[in-house]
XYZ file of C-alpha atoms in Angstrom:
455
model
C 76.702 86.724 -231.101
C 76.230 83.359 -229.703
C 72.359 82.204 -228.473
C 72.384 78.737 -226.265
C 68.731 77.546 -226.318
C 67.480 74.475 -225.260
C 63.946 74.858 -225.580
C 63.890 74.931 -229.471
C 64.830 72.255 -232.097
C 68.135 73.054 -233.050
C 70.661 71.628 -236.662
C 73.075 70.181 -234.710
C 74.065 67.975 -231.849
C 77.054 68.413 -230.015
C 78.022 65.882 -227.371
C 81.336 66.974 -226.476
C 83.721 68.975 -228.002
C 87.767 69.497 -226.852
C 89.456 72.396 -226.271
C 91.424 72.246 -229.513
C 87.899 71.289 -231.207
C 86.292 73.965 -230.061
C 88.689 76.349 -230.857
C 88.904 74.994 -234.890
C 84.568 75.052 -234.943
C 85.026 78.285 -233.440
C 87.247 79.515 -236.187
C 85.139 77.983 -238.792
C 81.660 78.978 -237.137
C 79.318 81.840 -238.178
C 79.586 84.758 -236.566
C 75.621 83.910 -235.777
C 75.556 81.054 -234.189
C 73.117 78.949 -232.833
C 72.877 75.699 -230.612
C 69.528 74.498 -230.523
C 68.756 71.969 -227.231
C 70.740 69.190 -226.270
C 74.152 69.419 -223.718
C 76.966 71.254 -224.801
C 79.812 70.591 -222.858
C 83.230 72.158 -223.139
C 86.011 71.049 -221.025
C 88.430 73.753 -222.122
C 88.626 77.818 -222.310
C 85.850 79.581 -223.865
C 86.241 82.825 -225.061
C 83.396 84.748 -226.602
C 84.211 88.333 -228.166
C 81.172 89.153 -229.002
C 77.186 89.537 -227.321
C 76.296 86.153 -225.201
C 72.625 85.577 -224.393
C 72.236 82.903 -222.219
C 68.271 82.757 -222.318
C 67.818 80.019 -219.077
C 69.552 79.392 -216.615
C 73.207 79.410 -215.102
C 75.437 77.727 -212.936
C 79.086 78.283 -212.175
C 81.333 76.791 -210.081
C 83.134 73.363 -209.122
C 80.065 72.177 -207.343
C 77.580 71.905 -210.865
C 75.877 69.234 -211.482
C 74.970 67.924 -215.466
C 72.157 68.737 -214.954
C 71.748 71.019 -212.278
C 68.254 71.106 -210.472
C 67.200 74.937 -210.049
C 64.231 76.823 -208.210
C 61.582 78.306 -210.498
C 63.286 81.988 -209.360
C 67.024 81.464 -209.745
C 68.474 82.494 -212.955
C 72.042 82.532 -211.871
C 74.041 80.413 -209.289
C 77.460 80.201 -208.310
C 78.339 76.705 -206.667
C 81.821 76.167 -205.320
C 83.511 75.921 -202.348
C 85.223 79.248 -202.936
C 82.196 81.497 -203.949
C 83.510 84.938 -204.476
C 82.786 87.251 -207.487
C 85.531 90.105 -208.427
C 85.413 93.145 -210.135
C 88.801 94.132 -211.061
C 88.661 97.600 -212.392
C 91.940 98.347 -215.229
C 91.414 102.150 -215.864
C 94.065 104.196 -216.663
C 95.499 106.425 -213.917
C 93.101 109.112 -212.745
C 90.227 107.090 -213.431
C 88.280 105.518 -210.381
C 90.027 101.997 -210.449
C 89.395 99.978 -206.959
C 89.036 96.660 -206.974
C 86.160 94.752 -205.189
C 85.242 91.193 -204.716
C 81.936 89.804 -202.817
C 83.122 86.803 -199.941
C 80.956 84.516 -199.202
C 81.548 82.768 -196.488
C 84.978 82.114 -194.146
C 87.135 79.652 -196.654
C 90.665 80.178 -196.540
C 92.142 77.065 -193.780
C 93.636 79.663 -190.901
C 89.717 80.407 -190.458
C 88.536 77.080 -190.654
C 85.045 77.049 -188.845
C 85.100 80.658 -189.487
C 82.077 82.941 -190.178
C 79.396 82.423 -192.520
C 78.814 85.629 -194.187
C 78.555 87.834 -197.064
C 80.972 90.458 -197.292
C 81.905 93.152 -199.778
C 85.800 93.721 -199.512
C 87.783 96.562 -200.965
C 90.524 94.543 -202.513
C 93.172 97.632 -203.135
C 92.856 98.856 -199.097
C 92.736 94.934 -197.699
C 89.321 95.713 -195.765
C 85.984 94.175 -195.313
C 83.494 97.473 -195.328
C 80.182 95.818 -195.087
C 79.316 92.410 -193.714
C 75.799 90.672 -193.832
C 76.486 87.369 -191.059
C 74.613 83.965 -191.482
C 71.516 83.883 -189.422
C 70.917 87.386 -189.629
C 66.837 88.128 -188.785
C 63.924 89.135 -190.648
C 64.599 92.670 -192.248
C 67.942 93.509 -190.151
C 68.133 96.525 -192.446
C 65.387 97.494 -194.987
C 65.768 100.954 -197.084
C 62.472 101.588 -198.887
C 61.443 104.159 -201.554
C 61.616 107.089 -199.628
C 65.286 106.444 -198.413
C 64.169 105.854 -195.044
C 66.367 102.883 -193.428
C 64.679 99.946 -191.248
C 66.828 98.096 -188.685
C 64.651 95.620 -187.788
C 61.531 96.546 -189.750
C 60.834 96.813 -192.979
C 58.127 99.973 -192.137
C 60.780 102.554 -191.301
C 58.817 105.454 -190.280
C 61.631 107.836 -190.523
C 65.033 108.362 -191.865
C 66.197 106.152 -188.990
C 63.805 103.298 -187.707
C 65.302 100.937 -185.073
C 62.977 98.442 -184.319
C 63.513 95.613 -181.430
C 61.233 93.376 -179.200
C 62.704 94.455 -176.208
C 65.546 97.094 -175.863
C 66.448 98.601 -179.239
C 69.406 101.109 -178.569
C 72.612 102.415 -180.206
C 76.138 102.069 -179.001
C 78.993 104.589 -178.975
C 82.028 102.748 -178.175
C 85.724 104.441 -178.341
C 87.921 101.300 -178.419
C 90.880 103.669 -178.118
C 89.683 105.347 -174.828
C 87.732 101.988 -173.063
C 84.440 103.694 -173.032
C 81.270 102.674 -174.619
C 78.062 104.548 -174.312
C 74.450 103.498 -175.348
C 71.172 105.717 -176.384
C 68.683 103.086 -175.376
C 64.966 102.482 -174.925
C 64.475 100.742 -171.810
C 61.761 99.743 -170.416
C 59.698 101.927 -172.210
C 62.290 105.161 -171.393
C 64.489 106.852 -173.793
C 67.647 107.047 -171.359
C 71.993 106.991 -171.912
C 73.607 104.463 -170.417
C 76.989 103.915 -169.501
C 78.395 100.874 -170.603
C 81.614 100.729 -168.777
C 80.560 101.654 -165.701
C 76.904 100.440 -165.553
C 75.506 103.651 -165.040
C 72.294 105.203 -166.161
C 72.734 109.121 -165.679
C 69.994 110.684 -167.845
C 65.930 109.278 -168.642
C 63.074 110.224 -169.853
C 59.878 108.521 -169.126
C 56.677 108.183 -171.704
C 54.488 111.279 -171.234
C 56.977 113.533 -169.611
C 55.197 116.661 -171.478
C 56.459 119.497 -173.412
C 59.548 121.354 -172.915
C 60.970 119.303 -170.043
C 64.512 120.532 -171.387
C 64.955 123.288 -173.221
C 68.903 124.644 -174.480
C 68.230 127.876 -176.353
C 70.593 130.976 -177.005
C 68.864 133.500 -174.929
C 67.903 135.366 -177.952
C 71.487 136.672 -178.433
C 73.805 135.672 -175.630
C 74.947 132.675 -174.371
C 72.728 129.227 -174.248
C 70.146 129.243 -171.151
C 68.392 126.226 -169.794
C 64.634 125.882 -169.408
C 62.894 123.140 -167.656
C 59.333 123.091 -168.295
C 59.599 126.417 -170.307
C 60.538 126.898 -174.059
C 61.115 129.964 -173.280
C 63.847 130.997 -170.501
C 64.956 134.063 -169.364
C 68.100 133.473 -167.513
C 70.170 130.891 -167.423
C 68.267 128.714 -166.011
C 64.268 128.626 -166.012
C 62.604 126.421 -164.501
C 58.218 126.111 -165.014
C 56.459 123.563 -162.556
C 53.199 123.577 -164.156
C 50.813 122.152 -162.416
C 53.412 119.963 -160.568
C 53.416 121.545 -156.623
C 56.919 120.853 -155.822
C 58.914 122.966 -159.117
C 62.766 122.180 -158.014
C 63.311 119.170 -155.721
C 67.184 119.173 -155.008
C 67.671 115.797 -152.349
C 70.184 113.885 -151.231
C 69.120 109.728 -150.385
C 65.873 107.828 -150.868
C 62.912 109.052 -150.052
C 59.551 108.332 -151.297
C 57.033 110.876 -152.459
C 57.592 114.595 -151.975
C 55.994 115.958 -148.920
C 54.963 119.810 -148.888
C 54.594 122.165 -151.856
C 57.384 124.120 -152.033
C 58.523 125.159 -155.584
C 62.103 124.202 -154.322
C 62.812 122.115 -152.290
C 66.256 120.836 -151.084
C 66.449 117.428 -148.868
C 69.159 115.086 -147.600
C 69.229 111.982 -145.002
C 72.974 112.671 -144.588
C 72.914 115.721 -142.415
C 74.763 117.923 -144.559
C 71.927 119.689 -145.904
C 72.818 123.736 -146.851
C 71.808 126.641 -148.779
C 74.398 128.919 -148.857
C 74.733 131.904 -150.787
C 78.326 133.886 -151.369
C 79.233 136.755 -152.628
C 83.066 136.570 -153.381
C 83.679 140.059 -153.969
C 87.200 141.439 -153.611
C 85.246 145.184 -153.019
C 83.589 145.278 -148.958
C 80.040 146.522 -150.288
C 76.605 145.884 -148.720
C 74.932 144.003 -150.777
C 71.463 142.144 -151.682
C 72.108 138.143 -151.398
C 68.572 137.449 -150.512
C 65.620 139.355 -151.833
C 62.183 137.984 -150.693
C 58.961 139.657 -152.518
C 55.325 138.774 -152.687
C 51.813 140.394 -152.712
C 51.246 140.942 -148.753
C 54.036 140.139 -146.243
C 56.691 137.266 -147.398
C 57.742 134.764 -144.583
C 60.379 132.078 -143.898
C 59.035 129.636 -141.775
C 61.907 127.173 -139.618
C 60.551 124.161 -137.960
C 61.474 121.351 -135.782
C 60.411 117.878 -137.508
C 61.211 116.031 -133.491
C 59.609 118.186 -131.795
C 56.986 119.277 -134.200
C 57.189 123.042 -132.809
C 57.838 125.748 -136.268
C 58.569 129.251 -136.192
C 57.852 132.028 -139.044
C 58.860 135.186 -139.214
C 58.070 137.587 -142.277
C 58.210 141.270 -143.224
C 56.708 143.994 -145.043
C 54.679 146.861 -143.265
C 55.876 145.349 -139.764
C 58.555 142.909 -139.143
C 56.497 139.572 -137.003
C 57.869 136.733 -135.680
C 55.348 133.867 -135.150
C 55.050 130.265 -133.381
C 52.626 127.819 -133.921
C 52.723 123.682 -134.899
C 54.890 122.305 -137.825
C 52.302 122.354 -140.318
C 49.724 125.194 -139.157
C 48.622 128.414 -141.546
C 50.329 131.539 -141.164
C 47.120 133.064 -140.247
C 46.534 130.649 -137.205
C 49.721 131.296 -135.609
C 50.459 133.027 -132.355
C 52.415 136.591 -132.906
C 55.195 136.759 -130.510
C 56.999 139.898 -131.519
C 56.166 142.563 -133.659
C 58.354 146.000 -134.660
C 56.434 148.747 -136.413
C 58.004 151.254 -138.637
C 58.328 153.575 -136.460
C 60.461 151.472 -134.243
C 58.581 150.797 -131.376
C 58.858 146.760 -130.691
C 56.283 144.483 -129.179
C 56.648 141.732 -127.384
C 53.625 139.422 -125.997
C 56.223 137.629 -123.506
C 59.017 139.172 -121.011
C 62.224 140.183 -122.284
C 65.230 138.448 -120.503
C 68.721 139.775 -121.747
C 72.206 138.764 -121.565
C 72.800 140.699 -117.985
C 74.659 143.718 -116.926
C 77.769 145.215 -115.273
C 75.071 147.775 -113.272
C 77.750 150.825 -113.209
C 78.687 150.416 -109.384
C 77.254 146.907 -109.297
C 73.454 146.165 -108.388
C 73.275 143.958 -105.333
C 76.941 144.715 -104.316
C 74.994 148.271 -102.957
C 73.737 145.402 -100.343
C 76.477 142.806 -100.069
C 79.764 144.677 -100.567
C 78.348 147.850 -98.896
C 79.431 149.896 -102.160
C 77.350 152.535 -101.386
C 77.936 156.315 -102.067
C 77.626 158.582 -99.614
C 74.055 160.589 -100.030
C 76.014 163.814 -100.119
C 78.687 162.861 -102.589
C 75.817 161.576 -104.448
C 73.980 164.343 -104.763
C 76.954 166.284 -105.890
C 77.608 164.421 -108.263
C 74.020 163.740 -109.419
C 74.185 167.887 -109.863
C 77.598 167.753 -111.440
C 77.271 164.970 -113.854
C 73.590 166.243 -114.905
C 72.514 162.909 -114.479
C 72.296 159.802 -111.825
C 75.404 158.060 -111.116
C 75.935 154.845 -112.615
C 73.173 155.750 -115.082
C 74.576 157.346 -117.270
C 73.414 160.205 -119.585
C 70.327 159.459 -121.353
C 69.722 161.819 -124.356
C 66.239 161.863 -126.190
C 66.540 160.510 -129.852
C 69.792 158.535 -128.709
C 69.878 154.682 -128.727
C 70.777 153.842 -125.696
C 71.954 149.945 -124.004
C 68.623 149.044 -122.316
C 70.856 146.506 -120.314
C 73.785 148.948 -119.394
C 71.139 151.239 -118.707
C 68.294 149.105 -116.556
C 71.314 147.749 -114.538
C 72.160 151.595 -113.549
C 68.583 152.239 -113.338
C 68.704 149.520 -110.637
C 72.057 151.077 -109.055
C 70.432 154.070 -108.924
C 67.334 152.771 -107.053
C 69.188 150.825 -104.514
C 71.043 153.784 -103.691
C 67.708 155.414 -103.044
C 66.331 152.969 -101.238
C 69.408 152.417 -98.862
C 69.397 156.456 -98.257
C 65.582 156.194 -97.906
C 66.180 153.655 -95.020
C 68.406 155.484 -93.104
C 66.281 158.821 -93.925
C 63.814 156.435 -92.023
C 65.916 155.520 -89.936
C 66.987 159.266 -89.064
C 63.189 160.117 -88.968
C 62.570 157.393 -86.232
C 64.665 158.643 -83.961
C 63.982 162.471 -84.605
C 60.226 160.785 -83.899
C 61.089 158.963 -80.815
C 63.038 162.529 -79.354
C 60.036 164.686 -80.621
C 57.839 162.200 -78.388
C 60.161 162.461 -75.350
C 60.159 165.850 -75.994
C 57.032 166.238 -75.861
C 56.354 163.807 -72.733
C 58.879 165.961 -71.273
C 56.981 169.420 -72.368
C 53.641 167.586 -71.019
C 54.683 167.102 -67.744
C 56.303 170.957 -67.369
C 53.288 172.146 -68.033
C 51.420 169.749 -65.991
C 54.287 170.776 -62.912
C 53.238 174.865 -64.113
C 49.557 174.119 -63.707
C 49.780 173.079 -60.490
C 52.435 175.516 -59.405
C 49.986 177.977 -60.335
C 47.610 176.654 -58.735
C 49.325 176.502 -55.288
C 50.140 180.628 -55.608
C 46.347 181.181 -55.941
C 46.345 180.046 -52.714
């Protein structure tokens, strides 16, 4: 063992000693050895077999000084131009045997004004795993006693703790595909953003409350989606809280959200649709839109221009409303109402889409299509009911339209054999009062005739 001291008075002084030298007091010397104070200074090899304690300080390297000027806390330094330490592992095969070396610094000429770094390189696979760069800040990564790592702190609160001034994030980039991605905290929201691209698809803002998203496995199907909820029931479940509009599904910009619908689906581009289908190779009634509530559900449609909005709604009766864009069900004016028996109501007239009339309506007075009163009595006694009318039997639906336009055949018929029935009756009236004239005077002419023979 061989003790360099030069804090303690030592036998001899040794102000330089050869290679050769060396090597003959090194033959000759104890095998405990001690050097006592003083500069030792060997120019060639030194090989010590045995246990060196070096009880100050230590420099190695081109660069030392005689002496060498240290900081009270440094008890080893390196000092060359080339700074790198090796480990050079010679197990036998089988044995864990990779070779290492710590760079420090850039120093080979191709990468003159290269990078000033430390570097731990894994000598057998030529690659530089872990790199610490000149300049690096304050506590750029910190691991403390619990194993939780800092980046940027050295108070890592958890088992990853990125800290940054101003937008601390995490990239994803696939250099083989082009595409980077970052999980970012910007501007005070957690949110992906697309590097590439320059997109931000997906935030969430401080506060945001429980549950916003929820991805669970439905208990024991497939994964459903709850928003708001932690608990959904289908596959997707959505909770609006205390929040008046619950599904907003838009299309533009727009500013806040008018009305409280629980969904509600907007767009400036005039494509605006709800459509549902039912694809269905089998032709089947079915249910595509089921309405239910606690009194009578309603669909309301109005007209933002004109500011004019329908309702209509069902349950015990079937109503159709009108009132101002805006105004309570309640204060609207009922228009049409059909009960369950199946009687309808209407508060207005009724114009339909018109008629063929049978024979034709008003053709009875401009085409002269009338029947004759006798052929249409026989026929009203044939057919069992009026011509043009049709049969009418109770319980039957009938064509209100088909059927008021014979109706109206019918009654133009009457009226056109009531006129000449009127006509007929004049004239029998103006005979009968000839007649009688006629009858007057006779018996006025008998009278008097009568009168005469008394005579």
């Amino acid at each position: 063992m061989s003790v360099f001291n030069k804090n303690k008075p030592y036998s001899r002084t040794v102000a330089a000693v050869s290679a050769g030298f060396f090597m003959a007091f090194a033959s000759t010397a104890k095998t405990q050895d001690v050097l006592h104070d003083g500069n030792v200074e060997i120019t060639g090899n030194l090989a010590v077999s045995g246990e060196t304690i070096l009880i100050d300080k230590i420099c190695m390297g081109s660069g030392c000084l005689a002496p060498e000027t240290y900081p009270p806390t440094t008890a080893l330094r390196l000092k060359s131009t080339n700074s790198y330490v090796e480990f050079v592992d010679i197990s036998e095969a089988g044995f864990p045997s990779t070779d290492w070396t710590i760079l420090v610094n850039d120093s080979d000429p191709i990468t003159s004004g290269g990078v000033s770094r430390f570097s731990i390189k894994d000598d057998d696979a030529g690659t530089v795993p872990f790199t610490i760069q000149g300049g690096a800040p304050e506590n750029t990564l910190w691991i403390d006693d619990d194993g939780e790592i800092g980046i940027g702190t050295m108070l890592p609160a958890a088992k990853l703790h990125i800290s940054d001034p101003f937008l601390p994030a995490i990239r994803l980039e696939a250099s083989s595909f082009n595409d980077t991605w970052e999980i970012e905290n910007f501007g005070a929201t957690l949110g992906f953003l697309d590097v590439t691209n320059g997109l931000r698809p997906f935030r969430v803002y401080p506060g945001a409350g429980n549950n916003i998203l929820v991805i669970s496995n439905g208990g024991n199907g497939p994964g459903v989606v709850g928003v708001g909820t932690a608990e959904p029931q289908g596959w997707l479940t959505v909770e609006s809280g205390n929040v008046t509009t619950g599904l907003l599904v838009q299309k533009g910009s727009y500013g806040s959200v008018a009305g409280q619908a629980f969904t509600h689906i907007r767009t400036d581009q005039g494509t605006a649709q709800l459509m549902v289908e039912e694809t269905s190779a089998s032709t089947s009634p079915r249910t595509l839109v089921n309405l239910q509530n606690n009194g009578r559900p309603e669909i309301v449609m109005g007209n933002s221009s004109t500011g004019g909005e329908w309702s209509f709604g069902a349950g015990t009766n079937f109503i159709l409303k009108q009132g101002a864009v805006g105004t309570a069900s309640s204060a609207k004016t009922k228009l049409f109402e059909i009960q369950p028996t199946g009687n309808a109501v209407l508060a207005g007239s009724l114009t339909t889409g018109g008629t063929t009339c049978g024979g034709g309506c008003d053709r009875v007075f401009t085409d002269q299509v009338i029947i004759a009163a006798e052929d249409y009595a026989a026929l009203m006694w044939d057919q069992g009911h009026l011509p043009h009318v049709g049969p009418t039997l109770e319980n039957a639906p009938l064509n209100v339209s088909e059927k008021l336009g014979g109706m109206l055949n019918a009654l133009e018929h009457a009226h056109v054999f009531i006129d000449r029935q009127g006509n007929k009756i004049e004239a029998q009236q103006k005979q009968i009062t000839a007649l009688e004239t006629q009858l007057s005077r006779l018996a006025t002419e008998i009278a008097e005739l009568k009168k005469s023979q008394r005579r």
